[in-house]
């Protein structure tokens, strides 16, 4: 699973950090590219990445601020123009449907692919492309969401050698044994399937949050998560300021990540006031949490099936 | 007067040509920056130019296609964020007001400067910042406009030496003489002011067109213009294709410019299909019209008061 950080700045575009967008690419192929937020010029960032816009299957919008949605009408149009034909589903807060429909209608734009907009009224859970999605509420001047994505666990491997010794060869019984059921062998003997299957392989859990002041719910949702992506608009030099505007500081996020025993923390949505002083911000981040990464535009991270997070070359 | 070509591509952003935007900067200071069309990421192009977004006083939108307007909500918001306080006026086709107001309302965006949207129902004329503006209709699948901008002529210089010989020194009479009036001198003698003023200094005329198939009206409006900026989405290898989609070829535009005796022609809105073959396009342009420039992103042209067009370093 690759994380492509396409926009890691706050509020307005700056030379080195564009407004918010993060793409998840699942290397397992059965899922499309998932896009989280779509600030203006997100489609331009795609031009400089290894990703293709028609490959996007799903868009999650955390909240309806311009720096998170103004790239949507253009990206949706270009997906059509570039030959995208597969269905696209967009999840976002109430109001997103009217915003998109009005923008497309005003510009006489007809999309040439099936497009579904799902408005999320509040916290909820659903299955999407073999993942369990939990949407939870954050704290911001407008409704803002976090998304917990949990891959399904995969059944453990069969102990084929031990089964052979018992005289059970590959065949119809294997499926039942894999489920851990009790099965009757040809000789009449009963066999406890669960003794011949390894532990199920845990799916990965990733939590991606929109703009927010620090909220306890994040540490609940991100419990033992492999990766937590959270905004840290400010460092501790703007502690009071952050709260006033519904944003978080590095320290706020580090506390939540620590109490959640998160494996890897990625900070994003970074104020342009640190552009001249990135080392100050980086130093504070590194001392606040052991396994932390400060995102930058076009950074690609790879999360292996075993939960190792590495920087893509 | 400087022309800043911020986006010179057609339809969708490409690596080397962004979608449409052209800024006019008047070095005379009394006018603000005028922006013609505002495709997505126009505000990003400003970051790489010598222009500032708060300096924009006027926006002209040629037509409501996404590649000409999707940058508006973000640019308007950023103008506020960057401290813009002076009034901004936007002229555009019917429907632009609802589009902008809905985009700003959906994202809870309040602008902190006086903002006026003027919807243009069709061809019309008005005065704006000491220029005469003529809006005229083009031919495109949606209503599309061209804009003729004509600076007011300035009164000619006084022949101070000749007046001194007549015994008239600088003073209240000068203003009347400058207007070419008949004035009575202290000695009772009458003096024909018009004989002591040089010819008025002609203002510059610039014509900027939106997307269009070739229309005769352009050569009427651009008669003797100093600069005509016109789309030439295609070269002659796509002559039929151009007409089908309401666009023009280099040859179409050269014909109009020739019959209008335009002094300088600038081609823009160039299809990305020529990205791999710019020399083909350039060669055709150079042979089609004597004083032609093929625009590229971030090109700056300077039009002197005397009508000389030069490339800015
Ligand atoms: Zn934001
Ligand atoms: Zn266009």
Coordinates of C-alpha atoms and ligand atoms in Angstrom, one line a residue:
Chain A
X1 CA 0.0 0.0 0.0
X2 CA 1.5 3.3 -1.1
X3 CA 0.8 6.7 0.3
X4 CA 1.3 9.5 -2.2
X5 CA 1.4 12.9 -0.5
X6 CA 0.3 15.2 -3.3
X7 CA -0.4 18.3 -1.2
X8 CA 0.8 18.9 2.4
X9 CA 0.3 22.6 3.0
X10 CA -2.4 24.5 4.9
X11 CA -5.0 26.9 3.6
X12 CA -3.4 28.3 0.5
X13 CA -1.0 26.9 -2.1
X14 CA 2.7 27.8 -1.5
X15 CA 5.7 27.1 -3.8
X16 CA 6.8 24.0 -2.0
X17 CA 3.5 22.7 -0.5
X18 CA 0.3 22.5 -2.4
X19 CA -3.1 22.4 -0.7
X20 CA -4.4 19.0 0.6
X21 CA -4.4 15.7 -1.2
X22 CA -3.3 12.2 -0.4
X23 CA -3.6 9.2 -2.6
X24 CA -3.5 5.6 -1.5
X25 CA -2.4 3.1 -4.1
X26 CA -3.1 -0.6 -3.2
X27 CA -0.5 -2.7 -4.9
X28 CA -2.9 -5.7 -4.7
X29 CA -4.7 -4.4 -7.7
X30 CA -8.2 -5.4 -6.8
X31 CA -8.7 -1.9 -5.4
X32 CA -8.4 1.4 -7.3
X33 CA -6.5 4.4 -6.2
X34 CA -8.2 6.1 -3.2
X35 CA -7.9 9.9 -3.0
X36 CA -8.3 11.7 0.3
X37 CA -9.2 15.4 -0.2
X38 CA -8.6 17.3 -3.4
X39 CA -7.3 20.8 -3.1
X40 CA -6.9 23.0 -6.2
X41 CA -4.2 21.6 -8.7
X42 CA -4.4 18.1 -7.3
X43 CA -4.8 17.0 -10.9
X44 CA -1.6 18.9 -11.7
X45 CA 0.2 17.0 -9.0
X46 CA -0.9 13.7 -10.6
X47 CA 1.0 14.8 -13.8
X48 CA 4.2 14.7 -11.7
X49 CA 3.4 11.4 -10.0
X50 CA 3.4 7.7 -11.0
X51 CA -0.4 7.7 -10.6
X52 CA -3.1 8.1 -13.2
X53 CA -6.4 9.9 -12.7
X54 CA -8.6 7.3 -14.4
X55 CA -7.2 4.7 -11.9
X56 CA -9.0 6.6 -9.0
X57 CA -11.9 4.5 -7.8
X58 CA -12.8 6.4 -4.6
X59 CA -12.5 9.9 -3.3
X60 CA -12.9 10.7 0.4
X61 CA -13.5 14.4 1.3
X62 CA -12.8 15.2 5.0
X63 CA -14.5 18.7 5.0
X64 CA -15.8 21.4 2.8
X65 CA -13.0 24.0 3.0
X66 CA -11.7 25.3 -0.3
X67 CA -8.2 24.0 0.3
X68 CA -9.6 20.5 0.4
X69 CA -12.2 20.5 -2.5
X70 CA -11.4 23.2 -5.1
X71 CA -9.5 20.7 -7.2
X72 CA -12.6 18.4 -7.5
X73 CA -14.4 19.8 -10.5
X74 CA -11.3 19.8 -12.6
X75 CA -10.1 16.4 -11.6
X76 CA -13.5 14.8 -12.2
X77 CA -13.6 16.5 -15.7
X78 CA -10.1 15.4 -16.6
X79 CA -10.9 11.8 -15.5
X80 CA -13.5 11.8 -18.3
X81 CA -11.3 13.6 -20.8
X82 CA -8.5 11.1 -20.1
X83 CA -10.8 8.2 -21.0
X84 CA -11.8 7.1 -17.5
X85 CA -14.7 4.7 -17.9
X86 CA -14.8 2.8 -14.6
X87 CA -17.2 3.8 -11.8
X88 CA -16.1 6.4 -9.3
X89 CA -17.6 6.9 -5.8
X90 CA -17.1 10.0 -3.7
X91 CA -17.7 10.2 0.1
X92 CA -18.0 13.6 1.8
X93 CA -19.9 15.8 4.1
X94 CA -23.4 17.1 3.5
X95 CA -23.2 19.8 0.9
X96 CA -20.6 18.2 -1.3
X97 CA -23.2 16.8 -3.8
X98 CA -24.7 20.3 -4.5
X99 CA -21.3 21.8 -4.7
X100 CA -20.1 19.3 -7.4
X101 CA -23.3 19.1 -9.3
X102 CA -23.5 22.9 -9.5
X103 CA -19.9 23.3 -10.6
X104 CA -20.3 20.7 -13.3
X105 CA -23.6 22.0 -14.5
X106 CA -22.4 25.6 -14.6
X107 CA -19.6 24.6 -16.9
X108 CA -21.7 22.3 -19.1
X109 CA -19.6 19.3 -18.0
X110 CA -20.9 15.8 -18.5
X111 CA -18.9 12.9 -17.0
X112 CA -18.5 9.8 -19.1
X113 CA -18.3 7.4 -16.3
X114 CA -20.7 6.2 -13.5
X115 CA -20.3 8.6 -10.7
X116 CA -21.9 8.2 -7.2
X117 CA -21.7 10.8 -4.5
X118 CA -22.4 9.6 -0.9
X119 CA -23.1 12.3 1.6
X120 CA -22.0 11.3 5.2
X121 CA -24.3 12.7 7.8
X122 CA -22.0 11.8 10.7
X123 CA -20.1 9.0 12.2
X124 CA -20.8 5.7 10.4
X125 CA -19.3 2.4 9.2
X126 CA -19.4 0.6 5.9
X127 CA -17.6 -1.9 3.8
X128 CA -15.8 -0.6 0.7
X129 CA -13.6 -2.6 -1.7
X130 CA -13.0 -5.3 0.9
X131 CA -12.1 -2.8 3.6
X132 CA -14.0 -1.8 6.7
X133 CA -14.3 2.0 6.7
X134 CA -15.1 3.9 9.9
X135 CA -16.0 7.5 9.5
X136 CA -15.7 9.6 12.7
X137 CA -16.2 13.2 13.6
X138 CA -13.4 15.7 14.3
X139 CA -13.5 19.2 15.6
X140 CA -13.2 22.1 13.1
X141 CA -15.3 25.2 12.3
X142 CA -17.1 23.1 9.7
X143 CA -18.0 19.3 10.0
X144 CA -14.7 17.4 9.4
X145 CA -14.1 13.7 9.3
X146 CA -11.4 11.2 10.0
X147 CA -11.4 7.8 8.2
X148 CA -10.2 4.5 9.7
X149 CA -9.5 1.9 7.0
X150 CA -9.1 -1.7 8.1
X151 CA -8.3 -4.4 5.7
X152 CA -10.1 -7.7 6.3
X153 CA -8.0 -10.3 8.0
X154 CA -6.9 -13.2 5.7
X155 CA -7.4 -16.8 6.8
X156 CA -4.2 -18.4 8.1
X157 CA -2.2 -21.0 6.1
X158 CA -3.2 -24.7 6.2
X159 CA -0.6 -27.0 7.8
X160 CA -0.5 -29.3 4.7
X161 CA 2.2 -31.5 6.0
X162 CA 0.3 -32.4 9.2
X163 CA -2.8 -33.0 7.2
X164 CA -1.0 -35.4 4.9
X165 CA 0.2 -37.4 7.9
X166 CA -3.4 -37.7 8.9
X167 CA -4.1 -39.0 5.4
X168 CA -6.1 -35.9 4.3
X169 CA -5.1 -34.9 0.7
X170 CA -6.0 -31.6 -1.0
X171 CA -9.7 -31.7 -1.9
X172 CA -13.2 -30.5 -0.8
X173 CA -12.4 -31.0 3.0
X174 CA -9.6 -28.4 2.8
X175 CA -12.0 -25.4 2.6
X176 CA -13.9 -26.5 5.7
X177 CA -10.6 -27.2 7.6
X178 CA -9.4 -23.7 6.5
X179 CA -12.5 -22.2 8.2
X180 CA -11.5 -24.1 11.4
X181 CA -14.6 -26.4 11.3
X182 CA -14.8 -30.0 12.6
X183 CA -14.7 -32.5 9.7
X184 CA -15.3 -36.2 9.4
X185 CA -12.6 -38.1 7.5
X186 CA -13.2 -41.1 5.2
X187 CA -12.2 -43.5 8.0
X188 CA -14.9 -42.0 10.2
X189 CA -12.5 -40.2 12.5
X190 CA -13.3 -36.5 13.4
X191 CA -10.7 -33.8 13.0
X192 CA -10.7 -30.3 14.6
X193 CA -9.8 -28.0 11.6
X194 CA -8.7 -25.2 13.8
X195 CA -5.7 -27.2 14.9
X196 CA -4.4 -27.3 11.3
X197 CA -4.7 -23.6 10.4
X198 CA -2.3 -20.9 11.3
X199 CA -3.4 -17.7 12.9
X200 CA -5.3 -15.4 10.5
X201 CA -3.2 -12.7 8.9
X202 CA -4.2 -9.4 10.3
X203 CA -5.1 -6.7 7.7
X204 CA -3.4 -3.3 7.9
X205 CA -5.1 -0.4 9.7
X206 CA -4.7 3.1 8.5
X207 CA -6.3 6.2 9.9
X208 CA -6.4 9.5 7.9
X209 CA -7.8 12.6 9.5
X210 CA -9.0 15.9 8.1
X211 CA -8.4 19.3 9.7
X212 CA -9.1 19.3 13.5
X213 CA -8.3 20.5 16.9
X214 CA -7.0 17.5 19.0
X215 CA -9.8 15.1 19.8
X216 CA -9.7 12.0 22.0
X217 CA -11.7 10.0 19.4
X218 CA -8.6 9.9 17.2
X219 CA -6.7 7.9 19.8
X220 CA -9.6 5.5 20.1
X221 CA -9.9 5.0 16.3
X222 CA -6.2 4.9 15.8
X223 CA -5.6 2.2 18.5
X224 CA -2.7 0.1 17.4
X225 CA -3.0 1.5 13.8
X226 CA -0.1 0.9 11.4
X227 CA -0.2 4.4 10.2
X228 CA -1.9 7.6 11.5
X229 CA -1.9 10.5 9.1
X230 CA -2.9 13.6 11.1
X231 CA -2.7 17.4 10.5
X232 CA -0.2 19.3 12.5
X233 CA -0.7 22.8 11.1
X234 CA 1.5 24.3 13.8
X235 CA 4.4 23.6 16.2
X236 CA 4.2 24.5 19.9
X237 CA 5.1 28.1 19.2
X238 CA 1.5 28.5 18.1
X239 CA -0.3 26.4 20.7
X240 CA -3.1 28.9 21.5
X241 CA -3.5 29.9 17.9
X242 CA -4.0 26.3 16.8
X243 CA -6.9 25.7 19.1
X244 CA -8.5 29.0 18.1
X245 CA -8.7 27.9 14.5
X246 CA -9.6 24.3 15.0
X247 CA -6.1 23.0 14.2
X248 CA -3.5 20.8 16.0
X249 CA 0.1 21.2 17.0
X250 CA 2.8 18.6 16.8
X251 CA 2.6 18.1 20.5
X252 CA -1.2 17.6 20.4
X253 CA -0.9 14.9 17.8
X254 CA 2.1 13.2 19.4
X255 CA 0.0 12.8 22.6
X256 CA -2.8 11.2 20.8
X257 CA -0.5 8.9 18.8
X258 CA 1.3 7.9 22.0
X259 CA -1.8 7.0 23.9
X260 CA -3.1 5.0 20.8
X261 CA 0.2 3.1 20.5
X262 CA 0.3 4.0 16.8
X263 CA 3.1 2.3 14.9
X264 CA 3.8 5.2 12.5
X265 CA 2.7 8.8 12.6
X266 CA 2.7 11.0 9.5
X267 CA 2.2 14.8 10.0
X268 CA 0.8 16.9 7.2
X269 CA -1.2 20.1 6.5
X270 CA 1.8 22.2 7.6
X271 CA 1.5 26.0 7.8
X272 CA 3.6 28.0 5.3
X273 CA 5.0 29.9 8.2
X274 CA 7.5 27.1 8.7
X275 CA 8.7 27.2 5.1
X276 CA 11.6 29.4 6.1
X277 CA 12.3 27.3 9.2
X278 CA 11.6 23.7 8.4
X279 CA 14.4 22.4 10.7
X280 CA 12.6 23.9 13.7
X281 CA 9.4 22.1 12.8
X282 CA 11.3 18.8 12.0
X283 CA 13.3 18.9 15.2
X284 CA 10.1 19.3 17.3
X285 CA 8.4 16.5 15.4
X286 CA 11.4 14.1 15.9
X287 CA 11.5 14.7 19.7
X288 CA 7.8 14.4 20.1
X289 CA 7.2 10.9 18.8
X290 CA 9.6 8.0 18.0
X291 CA 8.4 6.9 14.6
X292 CA 7.3 10.1 13.0
X293 CA 7.5 11.4 9.4
X294 CA 6.8 15.0 8.3
X295 CA 5.1 14.7 4.9
X296 CA 6.3 16.8 2.0
X297 CA 4.7 17.1 -1.5
X298 CA 5.4 14.1 -3.7
X299 CA 6.6 12.0 -0.8
X300 CA 5.7 8.3 -1.4
X301 CA 5.6 5.9 1.5
X302 CA 5.2 2.2 1.2
X303 CA 3.4 0.2 4.0
X304 CA 4.3 -3.5 3.5
X305 CA 1.8 -6.3 4.4
X306 CA 3.8 -6.9 7.6
X307 CA 3.4 -3.2 8.6
X308 CA 6.8 -1.9 7.7
X309 CA 6.8 1.7 6.5
X310 CA 9.5 2.7 4.1
X311 CA 10.2 5.7 1.9
X312 CA 9.8 5.0 -1.8
X313 CA 12.8 5.7 -4.0
Chain B
X1 CA 1.4 47.4 -20.6
X2 CA 2.6 43.9 -19.9
X3 CA 0.9 40.7 -21.0
X4 CA 1.6 37.8 -18.6
X5 CA 0.6 34.5 -20.2
X6 CA -0.1 32.3 -17.3
X7 CA -1.9 29.4 -19.0
X8 CA -1.7 28.8 -22.8
X9 CA -3.0 25.2 -23.1
X10 CA -6.4 23.9 -24.2
X11 CA -8.9 21.9 -22.3
X12 CA -6.8 20.1 -19.6
X13 CA -3.6 21.0 -17.8
X14 CA -0.4 19.6 -19.3
X15 CA 3.1 19.6 -17.9
X16 CA 4.2 22.6 -20.0
X17 CA 0.9 24.4 -20.6
X18 CA -1.6 25.1 -17.9
X19 CA -5.2 25.9 -18.7
X20 CA -6.2 29.5 -19.7
X21 CA -5.2 32.7 -17.9
X22 CA -3.7 35.9 -19.2
X23 CA -2.9 38.9 -16.9
X24 CA -2.5 42.5 -18.1
X25 CA -0.4 44.7 -16.0
X26 CA -0.6 48.4 -16.7
X27 CA 2.6 50.0 -15.7
X28 CA 0.9 53.4 -15.4
X29 CA -0.3 52.3 -11.9
X30 CA -3.7 53.9 -12.0
X31 CA -5.1 50.6 -13.2
X32 CA -4.9 47.3 -11.3
X33 CA -3.9 44.0 -12.9
X34 CA -6.6 42.7 -15.2
X35 CA -7.0 38.9 -15.5
X36 CA -8.6 37.3 -18.5
X37 CA -9.9 33.8 -17.7
X38 CA -8.9 31.8 -14.7
X39 CA -8.3 28.1 -15.2
X40 CA -7.4 25.8 -12.3
X41 CA -4.1 26.6 -10.7
X42 CA -3.9 30.2 -12.1
X43 CA -3.2 31.3 -8.5
X44 CA -0.3 28.8 -8.5
X45 CA 1.1 30.5 -11.7
X46 CA 1.0 33.8 -9.9
X47 CA 3.4 32.3 -7.3
X48 CA 5.9 31.9 -10.1
X49 CA 5.3 35.4 -11.7
X50 CA 6.1 39.0 -10.7
X51 CA 2.4 39.6 -10.2
X52 CA 0.5 39.7 -6.9
X53 CA -3.1 38.4 -6.5
X54 CA -4.2 41.3 -4.3
X55 CA -3.2 43.7 -7.2
X56 CA -5.9 42.2 -9.4
X57 CA -8.7 44.8 -9.8
X58 CA -10.7 43.2 -12.6
X59 CA -11.4 39.7 -14.0
X60 CA -12.9 39.1 -17.4
X61 CA -14.2 35.6 -18.1
X62 CA -14.7 34.7 -21.7
X63 CA -16.9 31.6 -21.2
X64 CA -18.1 29.1 -18.7
X65 CA -15.9 26.1 -19.5
X66 CA -14.0 24.5 -16.7
X67 CA -10.6 25.2 -18.2
X68 CA -11.4 28.9 -18.0
X69 CA -13.0 29.2 -14.6
X70 CA -12.1 26.4 -12.2
X71 CA -9.3 28.5 -10.7
X72 CA -11.7 31.3 -9.7
X73 CA -13.0 30.1 -6.3
X74 CA -9.4 29.5 -5.1
X75 CA -8.0 32.7 -6.5
X76 CA -10.8 34.8 -5.0
X77 CA -10.3 33.1 -1.6
X78 CA -6.5 33.6 -1.7
X79 CA -6.9 37.3 -2.5
X80 CA -8.7 37.6 0.8
X81 CA -6.2 35.4 2.7
X82 CA -3.3 37.4 1.3
X83 CA -4.8 40.7 2.6
X84 CA -6.4 42.0 -0.5
X85 CA -8.7 44.8 0.6
X86 CA -9.4 46.8 -2.6
X87 CA -12.5 46.3 -4.7
X88 CA -12.6 43.6 -7.3
X89 CA -15.0 43.5 -10.3
X90 CA -15.6 40.4 -12.3
X91 CA -17.2 40.4 -15.8
X92 CA -18.5 37.2 -17.3
X93 CA -21.3 35.4 -19.1
X94 CA -24.7 34.7 -17.5
X95 CA -24.3 31.9 -14.9
X96 CA -21.0 33.0 -13.5
X97 CA -22.6 34.7 -10.5
X98 CA -24.4 31.5 -9.4
X99 CA -21.3 29.4 -10.0
X100 CA -19.1 31.6 -7.9
X101 CA -21.6 32.3 -5.1
X102 CA -22.4 28.6 -4.8
X103 CA -18.7 27.6 -4.7
X104 CA -17.9 30.2 -2.0
X105 CA -21.0 29.4 0.1
X106 CA -20.5 25.6 -0.1
X107 CA -17.0 26.1 1.4
X108 CA -18.0 28.7 3.9
X109 CA -15.8 31.3 2.3
X110 CA -16.4 35.0 3.1
X111 CA -14.3 37.5 1.0
X112 CA -12.9 40.4 2.9
X113 CA -13.0 42.9 0.0
X114 CA -15.8 44.5 -2.0
X115 CA -16.6 42.1 -4.8
X116 CA -18.9 42.8 -7.7
X117 CA -20.0 40.3 -10.4
X118 CA -21.3 41.8 -13.6
X119 CA -23.1 39.3 -15.9
X120 CA -22.8 40.2 -19.6
X121 CA -26.0 39.2 -21.5
X122 CA -24.4 39.8 -24.9
X123 CA -22.4 42.4 -26.8
X124 CA -22.0 45.7 -25.0
X125 CA -19.8 48.6 -24.4
X126 CA -18.7 50.3 -21.2
X127 CA -16.0 52.4 -19.6
X128 CA -13.7 50.7 -17.1
X129 CA -10.6 52.2 -15.4
X130 CA -10.2 54.9 -18.1
X131 CA -10.6 52.4 -21.0
X132 CA -13.4 51.8 -23.4
X133 CA -14.3 48.1 -23.3
X134 CA -16.3 46.5 -26.1
X135 CA -17.6 43.0 -25.4
X136 CA -18.5 41.0 -28.5
X137 CA -19.8 37.5 -29.2
X138 CA -17.8 34.7 -30.6
X139 CA -18.9 31.2 -31.8
X140 CA -18.4 28.3 -29.4
X141 CA -20.7 25.5 -27.9
X142 CA -21.4 27.9 -25.0
X143 CA -21.6 31.7 -25.1
X144 CA -18.1 33.0 -25.5
X145 CA -16.9 36.6 -25.6
X146 CA -14.0 38.7 -27.0
X147 CA -12.9 41.9 -25.4
X148 CA -11.7 45.0 -27.1
X149 CA -9.8 47.3 -24.8
X150 CA -9.2 50.9 -26.0
X151 CA -7.2 53.4 -24.0
X152 CA -8.5 56.9 -24.1
X153 CA -6.4 59.2 -26.3
X154 CA -4.3 61.7 -24.3
X155 CA -4.3 65.4 -25.1
X156 CA -1.2 66.4 -27.2
X157 CA 1.7 68.3 -25.7
X158 CA 1.6 72.2 -25.5
X159 CA 4.1 74.1 -27.7
X160 CA 5.4 76.0 -24.7
X161 CA 8.1 77.8 -26.7
X162 CA 5.7 79.3 -29.2
X163 CA 3.4 80.4 -26.4
X164 CA 6.3 82.1 -24.6
X165 CA 7.0 84.0 -27.8
X166 CA 3.3 85.2 -27.8
X167 CA 3.9 86.3 -24.2
X168 CA 1.8 83.5 -22.6
X169 CA 3.5 82.0 -19.5
X170 CA 2.4 78.9 -17.6
X171 CA -0.8 79.7 -15.7
X172 CA -4.6 79.3 -15.9
X173 CA -4.8 79.9 -19.6
X174 CA -2.7 76.7 -20.3
X175 CA -5.5 74.3 -19.4
X176 CA -7.9 76.0 -21.9
X177 CA -5.2 76.1 -24.6
X178 CA -4.5 72.4 -24.0
X179 CA -8.2 71.7 -24.8
X180 CA -7.8 73.6 -28.1
X181 CA -10.1 76.5 -27.0
X182 CA -9.9 80.1 -28.2
X183 CA -8.6 82.2 -25.3
X184 CA -8.3 86.0 -24.9
X185 CA -4.8 87.2 -23.8
X186 CA -4.1 90.0 -21.3
X187 CA -3.4 92.4 -24.3
X188 CA -6.9 91.6 -25.6
X189 CA -5.7 89.5 -28.5
X190 CA -7.5 86.2 -29.2
X191 CA -5.5 83.0 -29.6
X192 CA -6.6 79.8 -31.3
X193 CA -5.5 77.1 -28.7
X194 CA -5.6 74.3 -31.2
X195 CA -2.7 75.8 -33.1
X196 CA -0.4 75.4 -30.0
X197 CA -1.2 71.7 -29.1
X198 CA 0.2 68.7 -30.8
X199 CA -2.0 65.9 -32.1
X200 CA -3.6 63.9 -29.3
X201 CA -1.6 60.7 -28.3
X202 CA -3.6 57.7 -29.5
X203 CA -4.3 55.2 -26.8
X204 CA -3.4 51.5 -27.4
X205 CA -6.0 49.0 -28.6
X206 CA -5.8 45.4 -27.5
X207 CA -8.3 42.6 -28.4
X208 CA -8.4 39.4 -26.3
X209 CA -10.7 36.6 -27.5
X210 CA -12.1 33.5 -25.8
X211 CA -12.5 30.1 -27.4
X212 CA -14.1 30.4 -30.8
X213 CA -14.4 29.2 -34.3
X214 CA -13.3 31.9 -36.7
X215 CA -15.8 34.8 -36.9
X216 CA -15.7 37.9 -39.1
X217 CA -16.5 40.1 -36.1
X218 CA -13.0 39.6 -34.8
X219 CA -11.5 41.4 -37.8
X220 CA -14.0 44.2 -37.3
X221 CA -13.2 44.6 -33.6
X222 CA -9.5 44.1 -34.1
X223 CA -9.2 46.7 -36.9
X224 CA -5.7 48.3 -36.6
X225 CA -5.4 46.9 -33.1
X226 CA -1.9 46.9 -31.6
X227 CA -2.3 43.4 -30.3
X228 CA -4.8 40.6 -31.0
X229 CA -4.7 37.6 -28.7
X230 CA -6.6 34.8 -30.2
X231 CA -6.9 31.1 -29.7
X232 CA -5.4 28.8 -32.3
X233 CA -6.1 25.4 -30.7
X234 CA -5.0 23.6 -33.9
X235 CA -2.8 23.9 -36.9
X236 CA -4.0 23.2 -40.4
X237 CA -3.6 19.4 -39.9
X238 CA -6.8 19.6 -37.9
X239 CA -8.8 22.1 -40.0
X240 CA -12.1 20.1 -40.0
X241 CA -11.7 19.0 -36.4
X242 CA -11.3 22.6 -35.2
X243 CA -14.6 23.8 -36.7
X244 CA -16.5 20.8 -35.2
X245 CA -15.5 21.8 -31.7
X246 CA -15.8 25.6 -32.1
X247 CA -12.1 26.2 -32.3
X248 CA -9.8 27.9 -34.7
X249 CA -6.6 27.0 -36.6
X250 CA -3.5 29.1 -37.2
X251 CA -4.7 29.8 -40.8
X252 CA -8.2 30.9 -39.6
X253 CA -6.7 33.4 -37.3
X254 CA -4.0 34.7 -39.6
X255 CA -6.7 35.5 -42.2
X256 CA -8.7 37.5 -39.6
X257 CA -5.6 39.3 -38.4
X258 CA -4.5 40.1 -42.0
X259 CA -7.9 41.6 -43.0
X260 CA -7.9 43.6 -39.7
X261 CA -4.4 44.9 -40.3
X262 CA -3.5 43.9 -36.8
X263 CA 0.0 45.1 -35.7
X264 CA 0.8 42.0 -33.6
X265 CA -0.9 38.7 -33.3
X266 CA -0.4 36.4 -30.3
X267 CA -1.7 32.8 -30.5
X268 CA -2.7 30.9 -27.4
X269 CA -4.9 28.0 -26.2
X270 CA -2.8 25.5 -28.0
X271 CA -3.7 21.8 -28.0
X272 CA -1.4 19.4 -26.1
X273 CA -1.2 17.3 -29.3
X274 CA 1.6 19.7 -30.4
X275 CA 3.6 19.3 -27.3
X276 CA 5.8 16.7 -29.0
X277 CA 5.9 18.7 -32.2
X278 CA 6.1 22.4 -31.3
X279 CA 8.4 23.2 -34.3
X280 CA 5.6 22.1 -36.7
X281 CA 3.2 24.5 -35.0
X282 CA 5.7 27.3 -34.8
X283 CA 6.7 27.0 -38.4
X284 CA 3.1 27.2 -39.6
X285 CA 2.5 30.2 -37.4
X286 CA 5.6 32.1 -38.7
X287 CA 4.6 31.6 -42.3
X288 CA 1.0 32.5 -41.8
X289 CA 1.4 36.1 -40.4
X290 CA 4.4 38.4 -40.3
X291 CA 4.3 39.7 -36.7
X292 CA 3.2 36.6 -34.8
X293 CA 4.1 35.2 -31.4
X294 CA 3.1 31.8 -30.1
X295 CA 2.4 32.2 -26.4
X296 CA 3.9 29.9 -23.8
X297 CA 3.3 29.7 -20.1
X298 CA 5.0 32.5 -18.2
X299 CA 5.8 34.5 -21.3
X300 CA 5.8 38.2 -20.6
X301 CA 5.3 40.7 -23.4
X302 CA 5.6 44.5 -23.1
X303 CA 3.6 46.8 -25.3
X304 CA 5.1 50.3 -25.2
X305 CA 3.1 53.5 -25.4
X306 CA 4.2 53.8 -29.0
X307 CA 2.9 50.3 -29.8
X308 CA 6.2 48.4 -29.9
X309 CA 5.8 44.8 -28.6
X310 CA 8.9 43.3 -27.0
X311 CA 9.6 40.2 -25.0
X312 CA 10.3 40.8 -21.3
X313 CA 13.6 39.4 -19.9
Ligands
LIG1 ZN1 -7.2 22.8 5.5
LIG2 ZN1 -10.8 26.3 -23.6

